[in-house]
Amino acid sequence: LVQRGNEVTILEHTHLHDAWRLREMGIAGRVKYIWKAIQDATPGDMEDYVIHCAASSDVAHTRSSPRFAIDTSIQGTVNLLEACRSRGVKRVVVISSYSVYGRQEKQPIDEVALPNPSTLYGAIKLGAEKIALSYVHEDVPIVALRLATLYGSWARATVPVAIFLRQALAGELITLTGDGEQKRDHNYIDNAVPAILSALDADAVGEVINVGSGREVSMLDLAIMCVKAAGRDKSLIHFAPPRRAEEGRLVLNIDQAKRLLKYEPLVQLEDGI
């Protein structure tokens, strides 16, 4: 957004002194930074266009602190949308997750599939998404994007690619749960950002849109790719008992994103890693 010349306001409960990503990206002095939790957002904080990313964004953290996750992702979303409604914003892009799908027999998963979240995180994301879409009837123009797992520069330390690369580079064991054959969609950040920007003005109000790489890979193959990229030996990989309620396969059908957002994932997994 900064690179294309937009005036950008960031609402974030991480203090600016700790927001190291902004400094690393070279935009710390080029945005308006408001230190405030989403639960405290007001109409005066809103701009014409809003990208709603705020959430408790880690499955394990959501499990260990469910009330915080609900307060942030549900109560916070309601508060934000009320502020957007009062402000009369032109578009709200809500960042949801493919975790809302849970276990699905039909793969790749398209947007008409009945959500079946198998984790508290997925259930909360689905709740926030449904709340947001209800505001379309309150004249708040909403588009919801169900994103696959993102990885890339400045990614959260808990995404699989970041974990595997960090462990491989340090010569540590990479632990895979179960047989490692769980299939996932991992999307490079530079693929996802154009889709988010396109959703700001696409003819897609009220739509739910999958944004993924269009490709599935097993966790074992992902770990092998990361070990190879780090120049290590594949013997670094070992296995642990399966996690409870873990989905066996999650891969997205991205035809609707291609149609509505002119979306095309250009960075392939091997190149992104």
Tab-separated table of N, CA, C and O in Angstrom, residues 98-118 126 146 183-184 210 216 245-252:
chain	number	residue	atom	x	y	z
A	98	TYR	N	-8.402	-20.688	5.680
A	98	TYR	CA	-8.936	-21.954	5.185
A	98	TYR	C	-9.125	-22.971	6.299
A	98	TYR	O	-9.680	-24.054	6.072
A	99	SER	N	-8.753	-22.604	7.517
A	99	SER	CA	-9.030	-23.466	8.672
A	99	SER	C	-10.528	-23.595	8.929
A	99	SER	O	-10.951	-24.523	9.631
A	100	VAL	N	-11.337	-22.671	8.387
A	100	VAL	CA	-12.780	-22.765	8.602
A	100	VAL	C	-13.357	-24.028	7.959
A	100	VAL	O	-14.411	-24.503	8.370
A	101	TYR	N	-12.673	-24.591	6.965
A	101	TYR	CA	-13.208	-25.745	6.249
A	101	TYR	C	-13.101	-27.033	7.064
A	101	TYR	O	-13.963	-27.899	6.972
A	102	GLY	N	-12.028	-27.173	7.851
A	102	GLY	CA	-11.849	-28.398	8.613
A	102	GLY	C	-11.741	-29.612	7.706
A	102	GLY	O	-11.109	-29.566	6.655
A	103	ARG	N	-12.384	-30.692	8.112
A	103	ARG	CA	-12.337	-31.933	7.328
A	103	ARG	C	-13.349	-31.876	6.187
A	103	ARG	O	-14.532	-31.661	6.417
A	104	GLN	N	-12.875	-32.065	4.971
A	104	GLN	CA	-13.727	-32.046	3.784
A	104	GLN	C	-13.392	-33.242	2.902
A	104	GLN	O	-12.221	-33.515	2.627
A	105	GLU	N	-14.431	-33.941	2.452
A	105	GLU	CA	-14.196	-35.068	1.553
A	105	GLU	C	-13.836	-34.590	0.149
A	105	GLU	O	-12.947	-35.140	-0.489
A	106	LYS	N	-14.532	-33.574	-0.343
A	106	LYS	CA	-14.285	-33.084	-1.695
A	106	LYS	C	-13.095	-32.138	-1.681
A	106	LYS	O	-13.086	-31.142	-0.974
A	107	GLN	N	-12.083	-32.462	-2.463
A	107	GLN	CA	-10.884	-31.644	-2.591
A	107	GLN	C	-10.581	-31.460	-4.084
A	107	GLN	O	-10.836	-32.363	-4.877
A	108	PRO	N	-10.021	-30.337	-4.531
A	108	PRO	CA	-9.812	-29.107	-3.765
A	108	PRO	C	-11.143	-28.529	-3.270
A	108	PRO	O	-12.187	-28.773	-3.864
A	109	ILE	N	-11.055	-27.738	-2.219
A	109	ILE	CA	-12.237	-27.203	-1.564
A	109	ILE	C	-12.660	-25.894	-2.229
A	109	ILE	O	-11.842	-24.976	-2.377
A	110	ASP	N	-13.912	-25.799	-2.613
A	110	ASP	CA	-14.397	-24.522	-3.145
A	110	ASP	C	-15.282	-23.826	-2.113
A	110	ASP	O	-15.611	-24.389	-1.077
A	111	GLU	N	-15.641	-22.612	-2.423
A	111	GLU	CA	-16.269	-21.734	-1.431
A	111	GLU	C	-17.674	-22.156	-1.020
A	111	GLU	O	-18.181	-21.698	0.013
A	112	VAL	N	-18.323	-23.032	-1.794
A	112	VAL	CA	-19.676	-23.465	-1.433
A	112	VAL	C	-19.648	-24.638	-0.458
A	112	VAL	O	-20.700	-25.061	0.036
A	113	ALA	N	-18.472	-25.160	-0.145
A	113	ALA	CA	-18.361	-26.257	0.813
A	113	ALA	C	-18.859	-25.793	2.182
A	113	ALA	O	-18.630	-24.651	2.587
A	114	LEU	N	-19.545	-26.685	2.892
A	114	LEU	CA	-20.044	-26.352	4.218
A	114	LEU	C	-18.882	-26.351	5.208
A	114	LEU	O	-18.216	-27.378	5.387
A	115	PRO	N	-18.589	-25.213	5.836
A	115	PRO	CA	-17.478	-25.165	6.793
A	115	PRO	C	-17.660	-26.197	7.905
A	115	PRO	O	-18.777	-26.415	8.382
A	116	ASN	N	-16.553	-26.804	8.303
A	116	ASN	CA	-16.588	-27.859	9.310
A	116	ASN	C	-15.317	-27.777	10.157
A	116	ASN	O	-14.516	-28.722	10.190
A	117	PRO	N	-15.095	-26.641	10.851
A	117	PRO	CA	-13.822	-26.456	11.548
A	117	PRO	C	-13.587	-27.521	12.620
A	117	PRO	O	-14.504	-27.882	13.350
A	118	SER	N	-12.351	-27.999	12.682
A	118	SER	CA	-12.005	-29.028	13.665
A	118	SER	C	-11.143	-28.477	14.784
A	118	SER	O	-10.710	-29.219	15.661
A	126	LEU	N	-14.328	-18.612	11.593
A	126	LEU	CA	-15.603	-18.716	10.891
A	126	LEU	C	-16.636	-17.784	11.514
A	126	LEU	O	-17.384	-17.117	10.799
A	146	ARG	N	-10.466	-16.210	2.335
A	146	ARG	CA	-10.014	-17.367	3.098
A	146	ARG	C	-8.611	-17.746	2.613
A	146	ARG	O	-8.448	-18.369	1.559
A	183	LYS	N	-1.760	-33.139	3.901
A	183	LYS	CA	-1.590	-32.266	2.743
A	183	LYS	C	-2.082	-30.859	3.098
A	183	LYS	O	-3.149	-30.683	3.674
A	184	ARG	N	-1.270	-29.862	2.718
A	184	ARG	CA	-1.610	-28.473	3.009
A	184	ARG	C	-1.303	-27.593	1.790
A	184	ARG	O	-0.565	-27.970	0.885
A	210	ASN	N	-11.488	-17.950	-1.820
A	210	ASN	CA	-10.270	-18.676	-1.454
A	210	ASN	C	-9.051	-18.036	-2.092
A	210	ASN	O	-9.066	-17.713	-3.288
A	216	GLU	N	-1.056	-28.500	-3.482
A	216	GLU	CA	-0.944	-29.129	-2.171
A	216	GLU	C	0.409	-29.822	-2.041
A	216	GLU	O	1.003	-30.247	-3.035
A	245	ALA	N	-7.407	-33.980	16.258
A	245	ALA	CA	-8.279	-33.122	15.433
A	245	ALA	C	-7.570	-32.485	14.249
A	245	ALA	O	-8.082	-31.541	13.658
A	246	GLU	N	-6.383	-33.003	13.884
A	246	GLU	CA	-5.662	-32.418	12.749
A	246	GLU	C	-6.269	-32.888	11.430
A	246	GLU	O	-6.505	-34.085	11.239
A	247	GLU	N	-6.524	-31.950	10.516
A	247	GLU	CA	-7.090	-32.297	9.220
A	247	GLU	C	-6.064	-33.063	8.389
A	247	GLU	O	-4.874	-32.774	8.418
A	248	GLY	N	-6.551	-34.047	7.610
A	248	GLY	CA	-5.642	-34.820	6.779
A	248	GLY	C	-5.267	-34.103	5.496
A	248	GLY	O	-4.159	-34.269	4.985
A	249	ARG	N	-6.193	-33.309	4.964
A	249	ARG	CA	-5.943	-32.652	3.677
A	249	ARG	C	-6.703	-31.337	3.608
A	249	ARG	O	-7.897	-31.278	3.925
A	250	LEU	N	-6.011	-30.285	3.225
A	250	LEU	CA	-6.621	-28.973	3.019
A	250	LEU	C	-5.975	-28.338	1.793
A	250	LEU	O	-4.850	-27.859	1.853
A	251	VAL	N	-6.685	-28.334	0.692
A	251	VAL	CA	-6.186	-27.672	-0.520
A	251	VAL	C	-7.340	-26.898	-1.148
A	251	VAL	O	-8.474	-27.371	-1.186
A	252	LEU	N	-7.050	-25.693	-1.596
A	252	LEU	CA	-8.091	-24.770	-2.036
A	252	LEU	C	-8.273	-24.760	-3.553
A	252	LEU	O	-7.302	-24.795	-4.321
